[in-house]
XYZ file of C-alpha atoms in Angstrom:
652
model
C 15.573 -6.097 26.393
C 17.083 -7.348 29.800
C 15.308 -8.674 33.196
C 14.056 -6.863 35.699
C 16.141 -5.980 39.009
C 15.205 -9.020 40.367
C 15.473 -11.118 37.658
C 12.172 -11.431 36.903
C 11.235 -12.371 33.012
C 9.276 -9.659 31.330
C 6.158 -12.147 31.280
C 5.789 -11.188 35.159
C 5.151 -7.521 33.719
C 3.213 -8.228 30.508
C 1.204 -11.619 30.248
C 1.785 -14.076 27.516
C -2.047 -12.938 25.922
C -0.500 -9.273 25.875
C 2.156 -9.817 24.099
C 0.518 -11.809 21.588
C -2.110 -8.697 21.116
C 0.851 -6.484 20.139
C 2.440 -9.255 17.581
C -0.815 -8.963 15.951
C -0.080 -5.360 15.147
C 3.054 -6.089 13.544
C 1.774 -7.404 10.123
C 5.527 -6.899 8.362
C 7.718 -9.644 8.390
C 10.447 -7.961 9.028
C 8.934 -6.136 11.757
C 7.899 -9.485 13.241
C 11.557 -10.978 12.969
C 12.940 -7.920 15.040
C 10.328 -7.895 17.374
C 11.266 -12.059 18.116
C 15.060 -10.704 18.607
C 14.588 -8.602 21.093
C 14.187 -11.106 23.979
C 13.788 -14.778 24.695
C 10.244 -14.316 25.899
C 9.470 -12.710 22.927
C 10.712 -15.334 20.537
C 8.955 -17.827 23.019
C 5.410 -16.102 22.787
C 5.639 -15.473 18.768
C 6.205 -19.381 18.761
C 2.815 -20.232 20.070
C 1.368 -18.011 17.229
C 2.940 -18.749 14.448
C 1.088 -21.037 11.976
C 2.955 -21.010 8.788
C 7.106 -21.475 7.882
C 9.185 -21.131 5.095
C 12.595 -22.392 5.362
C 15.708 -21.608 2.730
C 17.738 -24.045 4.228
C 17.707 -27.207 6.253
C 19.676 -27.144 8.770
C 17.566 -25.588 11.326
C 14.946 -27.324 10.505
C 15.044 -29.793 14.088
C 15.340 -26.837 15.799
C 12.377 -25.327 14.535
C 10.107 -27.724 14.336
C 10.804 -28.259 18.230
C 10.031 -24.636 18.960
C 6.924 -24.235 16.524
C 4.513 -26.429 18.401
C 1.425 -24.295 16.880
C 2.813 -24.723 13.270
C -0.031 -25.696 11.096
C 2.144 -25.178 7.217
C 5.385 -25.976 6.531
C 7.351 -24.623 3.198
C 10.329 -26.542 2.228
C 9.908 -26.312 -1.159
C 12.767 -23.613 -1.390
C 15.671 -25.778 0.805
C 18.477 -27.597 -1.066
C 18.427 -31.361 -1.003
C 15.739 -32.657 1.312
C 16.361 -35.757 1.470
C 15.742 -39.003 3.569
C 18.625 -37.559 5.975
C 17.284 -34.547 6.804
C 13.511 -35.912 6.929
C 15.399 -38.080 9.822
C 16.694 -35.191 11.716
C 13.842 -33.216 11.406
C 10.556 -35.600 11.915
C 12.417 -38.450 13.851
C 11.195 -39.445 17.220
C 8.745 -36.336 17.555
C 4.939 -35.823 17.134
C 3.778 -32.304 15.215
C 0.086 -32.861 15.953
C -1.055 -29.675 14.570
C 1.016 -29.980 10.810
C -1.744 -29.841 8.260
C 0.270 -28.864 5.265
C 3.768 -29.223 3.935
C 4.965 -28.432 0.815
C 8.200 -30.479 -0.618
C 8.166 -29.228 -4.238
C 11.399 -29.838 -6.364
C 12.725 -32.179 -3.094
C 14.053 -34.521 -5.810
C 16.466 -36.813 -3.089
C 13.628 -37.795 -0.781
C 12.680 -40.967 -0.947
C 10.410 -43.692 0.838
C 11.757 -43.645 4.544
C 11.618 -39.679 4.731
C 7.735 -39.946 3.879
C 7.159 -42.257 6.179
C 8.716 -40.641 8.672
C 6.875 -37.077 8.057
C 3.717 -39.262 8.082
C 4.588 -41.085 10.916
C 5.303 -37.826 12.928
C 2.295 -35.654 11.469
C -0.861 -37.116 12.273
C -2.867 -34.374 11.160
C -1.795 -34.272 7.903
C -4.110 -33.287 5.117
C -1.741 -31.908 2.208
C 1.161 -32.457 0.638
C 2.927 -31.015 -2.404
C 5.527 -33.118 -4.130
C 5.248 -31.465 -7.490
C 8.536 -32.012 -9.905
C 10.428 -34.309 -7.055
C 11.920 -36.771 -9.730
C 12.787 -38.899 -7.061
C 9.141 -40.183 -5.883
C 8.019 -43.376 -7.865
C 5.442 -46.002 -6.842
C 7.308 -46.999 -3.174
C 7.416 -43.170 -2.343
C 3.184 -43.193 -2.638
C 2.696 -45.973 -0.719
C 4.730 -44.675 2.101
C 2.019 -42.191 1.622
C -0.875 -43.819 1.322
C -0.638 -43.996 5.385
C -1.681 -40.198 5.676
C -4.935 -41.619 5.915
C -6.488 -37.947 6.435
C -4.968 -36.735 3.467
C -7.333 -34.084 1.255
C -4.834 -33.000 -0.970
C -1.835 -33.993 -3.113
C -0.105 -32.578 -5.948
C 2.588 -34.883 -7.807
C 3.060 -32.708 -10.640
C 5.685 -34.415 -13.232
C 6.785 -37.546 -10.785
C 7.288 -39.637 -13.734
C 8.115 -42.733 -11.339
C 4.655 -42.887 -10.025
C 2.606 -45.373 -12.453
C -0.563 -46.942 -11.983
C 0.160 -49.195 -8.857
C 1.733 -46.022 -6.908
C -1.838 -44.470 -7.735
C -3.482 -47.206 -6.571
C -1.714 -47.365 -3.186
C -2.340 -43.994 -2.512
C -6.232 -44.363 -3.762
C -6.870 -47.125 -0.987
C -5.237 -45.559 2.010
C -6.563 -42.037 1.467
C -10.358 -41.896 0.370
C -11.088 -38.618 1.528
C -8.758 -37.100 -1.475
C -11.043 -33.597 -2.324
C -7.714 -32.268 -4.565
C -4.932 -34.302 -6.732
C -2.859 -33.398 -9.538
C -1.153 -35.658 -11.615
C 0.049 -33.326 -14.241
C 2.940 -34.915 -16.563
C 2.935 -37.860 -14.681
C 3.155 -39.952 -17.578
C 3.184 -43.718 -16.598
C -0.650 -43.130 -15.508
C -2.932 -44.746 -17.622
C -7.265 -45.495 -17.572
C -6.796 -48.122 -15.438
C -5.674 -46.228 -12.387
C -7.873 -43.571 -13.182
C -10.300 -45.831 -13.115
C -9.315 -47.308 -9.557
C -9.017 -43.865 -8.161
C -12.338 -43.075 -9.154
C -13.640 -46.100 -7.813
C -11.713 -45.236 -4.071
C -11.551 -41.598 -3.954
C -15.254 -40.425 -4.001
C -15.595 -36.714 -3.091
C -12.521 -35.778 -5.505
C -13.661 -31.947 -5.793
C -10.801 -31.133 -8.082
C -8.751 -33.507 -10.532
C -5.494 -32.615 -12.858
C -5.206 -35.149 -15.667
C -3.185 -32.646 -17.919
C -0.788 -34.349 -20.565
C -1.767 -37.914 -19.429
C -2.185 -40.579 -22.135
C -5.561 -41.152 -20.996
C -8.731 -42.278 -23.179
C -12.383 -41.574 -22.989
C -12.706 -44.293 -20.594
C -10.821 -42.044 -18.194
C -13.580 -39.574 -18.752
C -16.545 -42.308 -18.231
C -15.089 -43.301 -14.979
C -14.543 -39.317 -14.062
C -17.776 -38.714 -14.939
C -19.310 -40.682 -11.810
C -17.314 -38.332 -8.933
C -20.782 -36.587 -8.035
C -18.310 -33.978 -5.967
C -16.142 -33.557 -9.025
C -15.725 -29.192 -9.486
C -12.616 -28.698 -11.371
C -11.137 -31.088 -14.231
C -8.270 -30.039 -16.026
C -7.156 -31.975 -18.941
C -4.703 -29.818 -21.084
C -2.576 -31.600 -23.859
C -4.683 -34.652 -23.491
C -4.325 -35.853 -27.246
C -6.040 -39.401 -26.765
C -9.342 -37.709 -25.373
C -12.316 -36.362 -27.740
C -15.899 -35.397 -28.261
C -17.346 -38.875 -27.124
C -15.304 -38.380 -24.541
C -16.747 -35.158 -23.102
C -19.894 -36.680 -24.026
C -19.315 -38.882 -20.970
C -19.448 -36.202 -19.131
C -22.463 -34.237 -19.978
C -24.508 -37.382 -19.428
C -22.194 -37.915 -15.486
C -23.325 -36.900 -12.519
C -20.458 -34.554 -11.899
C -21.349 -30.757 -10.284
C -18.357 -29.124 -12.736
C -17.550 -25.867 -12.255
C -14.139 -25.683 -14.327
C -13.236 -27.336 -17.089
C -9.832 -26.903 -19.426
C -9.768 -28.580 -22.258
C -6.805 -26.426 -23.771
C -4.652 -27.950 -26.138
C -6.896 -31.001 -26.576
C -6.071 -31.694 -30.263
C -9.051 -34.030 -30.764
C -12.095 -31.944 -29.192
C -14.125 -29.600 -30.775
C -16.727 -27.049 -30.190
C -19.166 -30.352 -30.776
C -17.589 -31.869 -27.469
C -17.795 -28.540 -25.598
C -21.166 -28.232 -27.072
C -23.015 -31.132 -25.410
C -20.578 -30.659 -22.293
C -22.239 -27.263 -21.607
C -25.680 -29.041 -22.206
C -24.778 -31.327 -19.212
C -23.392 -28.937 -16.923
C -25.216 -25.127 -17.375
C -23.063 -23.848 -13.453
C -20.037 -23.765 -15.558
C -17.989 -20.600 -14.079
C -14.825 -21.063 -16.258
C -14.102 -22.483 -19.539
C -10.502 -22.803 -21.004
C -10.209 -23.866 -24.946
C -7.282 -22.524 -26.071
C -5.247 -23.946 -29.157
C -7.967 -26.565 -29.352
C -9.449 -25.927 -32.977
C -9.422 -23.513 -35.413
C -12.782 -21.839 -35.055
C -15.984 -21.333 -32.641
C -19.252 -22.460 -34.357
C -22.572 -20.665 -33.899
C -24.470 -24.017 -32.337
C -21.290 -23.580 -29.633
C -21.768 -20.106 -29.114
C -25.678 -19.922 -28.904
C -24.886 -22.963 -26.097
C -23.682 -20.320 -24.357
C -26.819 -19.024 -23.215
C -27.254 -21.652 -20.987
C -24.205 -20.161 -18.657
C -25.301 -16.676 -18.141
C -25.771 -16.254 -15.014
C -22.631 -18.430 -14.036
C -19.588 -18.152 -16.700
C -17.252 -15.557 -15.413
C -13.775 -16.859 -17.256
C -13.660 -18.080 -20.761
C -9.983 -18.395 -22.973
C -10.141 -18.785 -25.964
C -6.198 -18.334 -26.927
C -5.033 -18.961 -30.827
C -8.778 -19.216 -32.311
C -10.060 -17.551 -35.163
C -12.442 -14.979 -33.510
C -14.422 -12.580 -35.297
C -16.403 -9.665 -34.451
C -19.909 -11.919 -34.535
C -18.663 -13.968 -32.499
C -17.359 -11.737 -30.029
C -20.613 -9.849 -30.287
C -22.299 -13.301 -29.554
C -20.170 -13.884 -26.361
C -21.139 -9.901 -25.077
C -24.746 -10.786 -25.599
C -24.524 -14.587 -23.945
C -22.135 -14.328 -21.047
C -22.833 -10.818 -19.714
C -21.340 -11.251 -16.076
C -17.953 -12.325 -17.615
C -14.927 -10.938 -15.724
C -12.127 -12.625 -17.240
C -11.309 -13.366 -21.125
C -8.336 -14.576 -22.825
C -7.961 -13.914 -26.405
C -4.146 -14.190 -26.676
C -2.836 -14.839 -30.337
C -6.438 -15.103 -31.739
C -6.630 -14.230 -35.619
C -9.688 -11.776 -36.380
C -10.307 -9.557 -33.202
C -10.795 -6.347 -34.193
C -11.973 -2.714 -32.188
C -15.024 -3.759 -33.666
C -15.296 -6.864 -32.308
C -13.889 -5.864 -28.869
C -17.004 -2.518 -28.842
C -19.434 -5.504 -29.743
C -18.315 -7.343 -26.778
C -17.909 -4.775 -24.131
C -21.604 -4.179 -25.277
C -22.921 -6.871 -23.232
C -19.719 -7.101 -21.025
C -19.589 -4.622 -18.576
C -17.912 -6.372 -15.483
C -14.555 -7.481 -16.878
C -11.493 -7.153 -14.534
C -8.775 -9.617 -16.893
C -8.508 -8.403 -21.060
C -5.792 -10.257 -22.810
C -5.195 -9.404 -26.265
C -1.498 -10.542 -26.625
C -0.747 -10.706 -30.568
C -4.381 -9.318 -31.230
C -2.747 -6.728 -33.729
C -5.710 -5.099 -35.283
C -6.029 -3.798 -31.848
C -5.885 0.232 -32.050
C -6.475 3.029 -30.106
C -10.605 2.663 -30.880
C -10.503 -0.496 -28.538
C -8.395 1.123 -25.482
C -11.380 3.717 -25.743
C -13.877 1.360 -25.214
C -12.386 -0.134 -22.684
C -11.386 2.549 -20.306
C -15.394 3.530 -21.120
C -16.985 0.285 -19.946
C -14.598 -0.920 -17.231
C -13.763 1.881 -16.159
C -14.433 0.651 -12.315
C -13.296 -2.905 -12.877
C -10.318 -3.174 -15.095
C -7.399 -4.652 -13.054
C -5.126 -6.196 -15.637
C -4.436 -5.590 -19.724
C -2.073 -7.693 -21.945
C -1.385 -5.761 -24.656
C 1.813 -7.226 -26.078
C 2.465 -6.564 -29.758
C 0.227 -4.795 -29.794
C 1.549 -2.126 -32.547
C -0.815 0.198 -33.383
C -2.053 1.241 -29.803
C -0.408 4.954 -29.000
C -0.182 7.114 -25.870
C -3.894 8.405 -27.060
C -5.502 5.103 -26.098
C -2.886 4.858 -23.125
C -4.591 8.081 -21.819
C -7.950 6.979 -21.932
C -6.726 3.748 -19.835
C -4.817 5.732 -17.355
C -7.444 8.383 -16.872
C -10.597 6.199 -16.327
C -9.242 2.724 -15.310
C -8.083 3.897 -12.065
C -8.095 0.351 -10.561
C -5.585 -1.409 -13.138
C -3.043 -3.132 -11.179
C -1.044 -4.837 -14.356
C -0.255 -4.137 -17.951
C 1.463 -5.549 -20.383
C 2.885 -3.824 -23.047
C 5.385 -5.877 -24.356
C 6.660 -4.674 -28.022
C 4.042 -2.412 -27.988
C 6.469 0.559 -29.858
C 5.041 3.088 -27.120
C 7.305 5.892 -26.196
C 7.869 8.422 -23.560
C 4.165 10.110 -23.262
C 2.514 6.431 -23.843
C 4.603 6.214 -20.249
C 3.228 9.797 -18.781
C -0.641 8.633 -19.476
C -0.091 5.422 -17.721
C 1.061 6.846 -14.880
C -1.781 7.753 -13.647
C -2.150 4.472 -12.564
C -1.555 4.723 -8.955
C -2.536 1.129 -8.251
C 0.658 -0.613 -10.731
C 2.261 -3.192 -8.933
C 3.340 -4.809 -12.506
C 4.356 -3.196 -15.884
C 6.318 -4.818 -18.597
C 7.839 -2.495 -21.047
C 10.604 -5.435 -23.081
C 11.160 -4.278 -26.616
C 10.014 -0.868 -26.626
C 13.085 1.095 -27.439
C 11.092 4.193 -27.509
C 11.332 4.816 -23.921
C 14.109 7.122 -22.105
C 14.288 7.926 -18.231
C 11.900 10.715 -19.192
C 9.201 8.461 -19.689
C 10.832 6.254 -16.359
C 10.797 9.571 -14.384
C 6.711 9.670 -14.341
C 6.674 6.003 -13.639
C 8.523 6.474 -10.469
C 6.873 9.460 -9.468
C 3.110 8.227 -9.152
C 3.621 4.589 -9.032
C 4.647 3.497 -5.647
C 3.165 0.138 -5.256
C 5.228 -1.042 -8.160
C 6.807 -4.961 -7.694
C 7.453 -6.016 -11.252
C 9.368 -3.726 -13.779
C 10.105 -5.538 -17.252
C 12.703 -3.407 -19.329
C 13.847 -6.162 -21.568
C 15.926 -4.448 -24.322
C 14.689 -0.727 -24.089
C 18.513 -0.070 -25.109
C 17.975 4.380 -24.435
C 17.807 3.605 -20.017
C 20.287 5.282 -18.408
C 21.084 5.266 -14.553
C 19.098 8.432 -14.203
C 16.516 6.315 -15.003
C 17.402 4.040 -12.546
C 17.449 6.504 -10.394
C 14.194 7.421 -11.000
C 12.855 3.925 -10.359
C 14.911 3.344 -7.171
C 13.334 6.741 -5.712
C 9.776 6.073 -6.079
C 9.506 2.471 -6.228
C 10.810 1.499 -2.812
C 8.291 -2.170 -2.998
C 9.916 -3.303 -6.325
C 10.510 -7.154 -6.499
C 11.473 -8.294 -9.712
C 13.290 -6.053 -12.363
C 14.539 -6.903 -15.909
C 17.380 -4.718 -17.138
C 18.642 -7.387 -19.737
C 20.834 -5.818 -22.780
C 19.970 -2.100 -21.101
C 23.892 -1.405 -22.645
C 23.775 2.359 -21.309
C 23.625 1.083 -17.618
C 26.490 1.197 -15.709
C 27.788 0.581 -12.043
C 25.990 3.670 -11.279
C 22.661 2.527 -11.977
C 23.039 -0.696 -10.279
C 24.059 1.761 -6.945
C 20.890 3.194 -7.233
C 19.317 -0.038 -7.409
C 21.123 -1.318 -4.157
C 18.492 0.916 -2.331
C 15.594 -1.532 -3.509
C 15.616 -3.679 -0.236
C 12.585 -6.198 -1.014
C 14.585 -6.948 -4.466
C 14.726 -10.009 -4.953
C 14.592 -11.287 -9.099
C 17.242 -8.866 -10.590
C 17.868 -9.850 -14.562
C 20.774 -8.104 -15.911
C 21.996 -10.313 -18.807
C 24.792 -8.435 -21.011
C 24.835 -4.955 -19.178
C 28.905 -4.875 -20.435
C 29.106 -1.389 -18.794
C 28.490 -3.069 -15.228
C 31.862 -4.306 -13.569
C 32.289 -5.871 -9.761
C 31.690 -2.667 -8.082
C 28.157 -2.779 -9.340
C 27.694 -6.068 -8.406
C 29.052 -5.454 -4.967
C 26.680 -3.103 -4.330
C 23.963 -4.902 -5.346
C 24.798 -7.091 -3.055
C 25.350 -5.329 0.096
C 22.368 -3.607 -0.649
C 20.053 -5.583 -1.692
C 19.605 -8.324 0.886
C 16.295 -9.788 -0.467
C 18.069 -11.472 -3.289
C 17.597 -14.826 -4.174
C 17.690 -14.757 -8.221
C 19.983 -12.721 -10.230
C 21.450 -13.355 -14.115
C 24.599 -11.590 -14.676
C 25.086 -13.748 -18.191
C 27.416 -11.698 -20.832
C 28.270 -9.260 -18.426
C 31.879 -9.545 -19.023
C 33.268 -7.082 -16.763
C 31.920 -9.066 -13.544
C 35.114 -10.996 -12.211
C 35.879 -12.614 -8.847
C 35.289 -9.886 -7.007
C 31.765 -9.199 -8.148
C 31.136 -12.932 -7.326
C 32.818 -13.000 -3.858
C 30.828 -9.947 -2.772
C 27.227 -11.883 -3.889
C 29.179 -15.017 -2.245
C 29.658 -13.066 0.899
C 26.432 -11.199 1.150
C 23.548 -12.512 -0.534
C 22.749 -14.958 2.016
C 19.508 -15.997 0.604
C 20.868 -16.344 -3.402
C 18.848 -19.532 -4.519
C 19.595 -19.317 -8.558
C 22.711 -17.689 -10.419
C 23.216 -17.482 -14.101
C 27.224 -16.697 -14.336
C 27.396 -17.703 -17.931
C 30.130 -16.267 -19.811
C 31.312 -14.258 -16.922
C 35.652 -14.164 -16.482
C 34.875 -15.831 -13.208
C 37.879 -18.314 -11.989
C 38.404 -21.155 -10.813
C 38.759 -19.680 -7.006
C 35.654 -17.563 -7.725
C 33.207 -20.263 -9.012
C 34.849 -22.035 -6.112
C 34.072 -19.458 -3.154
C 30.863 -18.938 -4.809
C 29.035 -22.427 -5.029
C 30.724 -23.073 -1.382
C 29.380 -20.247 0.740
C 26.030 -19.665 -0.725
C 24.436 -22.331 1.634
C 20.537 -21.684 -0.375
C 21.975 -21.446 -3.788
C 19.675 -24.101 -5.981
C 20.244 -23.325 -9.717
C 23.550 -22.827 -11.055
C 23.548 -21.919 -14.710
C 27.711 -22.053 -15.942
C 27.977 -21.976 -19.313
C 31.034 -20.787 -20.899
C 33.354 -19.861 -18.534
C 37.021 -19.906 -19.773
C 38.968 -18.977 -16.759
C 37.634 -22.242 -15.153
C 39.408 -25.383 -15.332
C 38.364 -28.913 -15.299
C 39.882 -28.912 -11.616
C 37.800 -25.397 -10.910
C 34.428 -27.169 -11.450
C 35.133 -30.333 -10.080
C 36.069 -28.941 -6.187
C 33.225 -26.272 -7.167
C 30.461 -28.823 -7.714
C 31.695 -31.060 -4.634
C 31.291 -27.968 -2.158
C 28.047 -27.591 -3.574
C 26.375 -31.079 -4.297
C 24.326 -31.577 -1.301
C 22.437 -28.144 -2.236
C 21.941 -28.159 -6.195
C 18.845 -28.849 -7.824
C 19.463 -27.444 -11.523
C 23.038 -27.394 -13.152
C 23.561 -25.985 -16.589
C 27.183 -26.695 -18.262
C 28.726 -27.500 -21.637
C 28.665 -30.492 -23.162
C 32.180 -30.955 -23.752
C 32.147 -31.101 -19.756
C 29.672 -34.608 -19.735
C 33.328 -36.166 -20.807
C 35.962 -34.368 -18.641
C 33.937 -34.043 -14.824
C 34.995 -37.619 -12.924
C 31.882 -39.721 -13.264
C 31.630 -40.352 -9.460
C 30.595 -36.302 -9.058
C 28.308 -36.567 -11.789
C 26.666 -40.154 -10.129
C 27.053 -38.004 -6.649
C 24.946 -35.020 -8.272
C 22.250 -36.899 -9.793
C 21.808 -39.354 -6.749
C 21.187 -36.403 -5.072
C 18.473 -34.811 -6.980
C 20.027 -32.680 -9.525
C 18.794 -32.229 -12.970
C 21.860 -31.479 -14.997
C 21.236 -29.994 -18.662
C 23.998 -30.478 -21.142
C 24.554 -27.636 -23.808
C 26.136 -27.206 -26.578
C 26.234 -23.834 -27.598
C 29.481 -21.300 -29.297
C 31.085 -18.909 -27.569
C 29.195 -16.315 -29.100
C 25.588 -17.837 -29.586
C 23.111 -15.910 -27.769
């Protein structure tokens, strides 16, 4: 849009406030990046509104931060190597008074001085996500510890942080409400116990596969604030434990206990005496069986439990009977892998259980068409997702019922169910599908694809995992109606060709695209994938042998936002693993196993084009002994995990 006559900027015609009335219409991202093209006023005025970023690369990050002055969250969790340099460039010398959040997941290279310096420049600062950033240790939290407004903080699996980094970060920010220290492993009772001690209104807690004790739990047990504790894999913790706990003073809403090898339903017994506002309990793979002083304790959460999981248990049809009659506003329950559940069991729970919106009977065998019946009957208005993997002995009978009745269902998982081309034609009458997995069921053809994209527009997710009789047609059928599809699995689909992958190009919001051994697909599939499909930032092209340099060059040239790449086994060369770690400035994950055309020489310049950006590297063993050890010192200095392999040429 140009100036007036006389050079007037379009703000003299329509005010700042009027513009920012129309952005609101524009909910569609992509509709809101044009609109900020158009003109500089425009790209001025959408500045003042914007609250929330997500950057895939670094380098304009000064830039940006100098024009969002309103920015309130910022996402860098998907930019390569964000490290102490680019924390310099970016939160050097300026103040961001209005940053609240900022997310620096899998930053592995960022150190001390780049925290202090976001601190330093964010005053406002109240969360921060540093979850799997192997780099952070005890120094990293105390530079930290000066956000002294910080609320939340997630350090999932920093293993460098031990009890002293804790500490640090306990005594400059009291007003913690949410931390998780999942995997962090050097964290032991005694800086739980000092956290405890600092951090009074924790509202939510992660302990998961700490070595903790009980005495972790008798100092948890004081946070009066305390809502959510999750303690998965937490082997050194049992009943007396959670005994601690039912005599607290905590307000606990959630509790997961899952994997706990050492509680049983005696621990989660007296815990429910202590604490009848439980909403959601999570025991899976905890013990073998549910006792009936356990499930008549359930009677105390009536009117509050709404999510129990009870994964890998022995669960028969009295107990689930007991669980309709006790928790009767349940809308969630996971019974994935449990031994014993029965249509009989599943009628006597959807007696009591009439509100349920999340079923998962993954591995629940017995399972027939008598239970699908029942369901579609009594959640009829509330169903919205259905694991149903392995499922055998459902058929498309049961598959009607579900798609007639259940007119809300927005996933299903059928997974090795054995269902076939009219299993496909029932469920299609669920309009609302945004994600379907169908891996394993070789029964399906692009018949049964054809209904799928005819009624199911809102699709995102399409799992197709080894149904070996799709064709392109199918594809084609897909492509047509299912213009929002994300994600896609085509792996071992040997039938599909460079056709298929044509019609695929169409998808534009693709952006997970799994095509492991398609050996009919050569570069001119691939190219078109890429030229089409410009919402790509994972694709897996393992096995498919007939993808060369071309195929590579043409992702390398046009898949701008590529962040992971599984080439393994591919006849890629040394100039084509070269071109393609060099120009694909957001690629993160590099998986390069197996590649015969490339030379010790071909990975070396490869890898130095590409070290400042890689976060995951997958290679061959025999590899760890030819690469010079200053690339491999280079790599891992700068954050990237590298996982050695050694697997045969023809291992799958």
């Amino acid at each position: 849009m140009k100036s007036s006559p006389s050079g007037r900027s379009i703000l003299a015609v329509l005010s700042a406030d009027l513009l920012l009335q129309i952005l609101d219409h524009l909910p569609d991202p992509s509709d809101r990046k044009a609109w900020r093209l158009v003109c500089r006023d425009f790209l001025r005025v959408e500045s003042l509104q914007r609250r929330s970023l997500r950057l895939l690369r670094r380098e304009p990050l000064p830039a940006v931060l100098g024009r969002y002055v309103s920015l309130e969250c910022l996402d860098l969790s998907a930019c390569p190597l964000v490290d102490d340099r680019a924390a310099q460039s970016a939160f050097g010398g300026i103040r961001l008074r209005a940053l609240r959040s900022v997310n620096l997941s899998r930053a592995s290279a960022l150190r001390w001085h780049g925290l202090e310096l976001m601190v330093s420049a964010c005053p406002a600062l109240e969360s921060v996500d540093l979850s799997y950033c192997s780099g952070i240790g005890d120094r990293e939290m105390a530079a930290l510890a000066r956000a002294k407004g910080l609320r939340e903080l997630a350090a999932t699996k920093c293993v460098g942080v031990t009890d002293v980094g804790l500490a640090r970060v306990a005594v400059g920010c009291p007003g913690l409400e949410r931390l998780g220290l999942k995997w962090c492993l050097e964290i032991s009772d005694i800086g739980i116990d000092l956290l405890v001690k600092k951090c009074r209104v924790l509202k939510d807690l992660d302990v998961s596969y700490l070595k903790v004790s009980n005495a972790s739990l008798l100092s948890i047990s004081s946070l009066e604030k305390l809502e959510v504790l999750s303690m998965v894999g937490c082997s050194f913790i049992d009943d007396d434990g959670l005994a601690h706990l039912r005599n607290g003073k905590n307000s606990l809403r959630i509790i997961d206990v899952s994997r706990c090898d050492n509680v049983s339903c005696s621990g989660l017994d007296s815990l429910i005496r202590g604490h009848n506002h439980l909403r959601e309990i999570n025991a899976g793979h905890c013990f073998p069986e549910l006792t009936q002083p356990f499930l008549a304790r359930l009677k105390d959460l009536e009117k509050n439990l709404n999510t129990i999981k009870l994964d890998g248990f022995h669960v028969s049809s009295t107990v689930l009977g007991t669980i309709g009659l006790h928790c009767k506003d349940l809308v969630e329950i996971g019974l994935g892998k449990c031994n014993g559940v029965t249509d009989e069991g599943i009628l006597a729970l959807l007696s009591g259980c009439i509100r349920l919106r999340t079923i998962d009977l993954t591995c629940c065998h017995l399972i027939t068409d008598i239970a699908l019946y029942a369901i579609a009957k009594t959640c009829s208005t509330t169903l919205t997702c259905l694991r149903l993997e392995s499922c055998t002995s459902i058929t498309e009978k049961g598959l009607n019922r579900i798609g007639t009745f259940c007119v809300h269902l927005v996933e299903i998982d059928l997974t090795d169910c054995g269902i076939d081309d009219e299993a496909l034609r029932c469920l299609s009458k669920c309009c609302n599908l945004v994600e379907l997995k169908l891996g394993l069921c070789s029964g399906i053809t692009d018949k049964g694809l054809a209904h799928i994209g005819s009624n199911c527009e809102k699709l995102q997710e399409l799992d197709l995992y080894r149904c070996a009789e799709i064709t392109d047609n199918g594809l084609a059928a897909i492509a047509s109606g299912c213009k929002k599809l994300k994600k896609m699995n085509v792996c071992y689909c040997s039938r599909i060709t460079d056709l298929g992958m044509k019609h695929l190009s169409g998808l534009d919001q693709l952006s997970d695209l799994e095509m492991r051994k398609l050996v009919k697909v050569t570069s001119v599939g691939i190219t078109a994938i890429a030229i089409g499909c410009k919402s790509l930032t994972e694709v897996d092209v393992k096995r498919c042998y007939s993808v060369d340099d071309v195929g590579f060059w043409a992702l390398a040239q046009h898949s701008e936002k590529l962040r992971q790449i599984n080439a393994s086994y591919c006849p890629i060369s040394d100039v084509g693993v070269r071109l393609l770690l060099s120009r694909l400035r957001c690629l993160q994950d590099a998986k390069l196993v197996h590649l015969p055309k490339v030379s010790v020489m071909g990975f070396e310049l490869a890898l130095r084009a590409a070290c400042d950006r890689l976060k995951k590297l997958k290679l061959l063993i025999r590899w760890k002994s030819l690469l010079s050890r200053e690339l491999l010192q280079t790599l891992q200095a700068r954050g990237c995990r590298i996982r050695w392999v050694d697997k045969s040429l023809d291992a799958e």
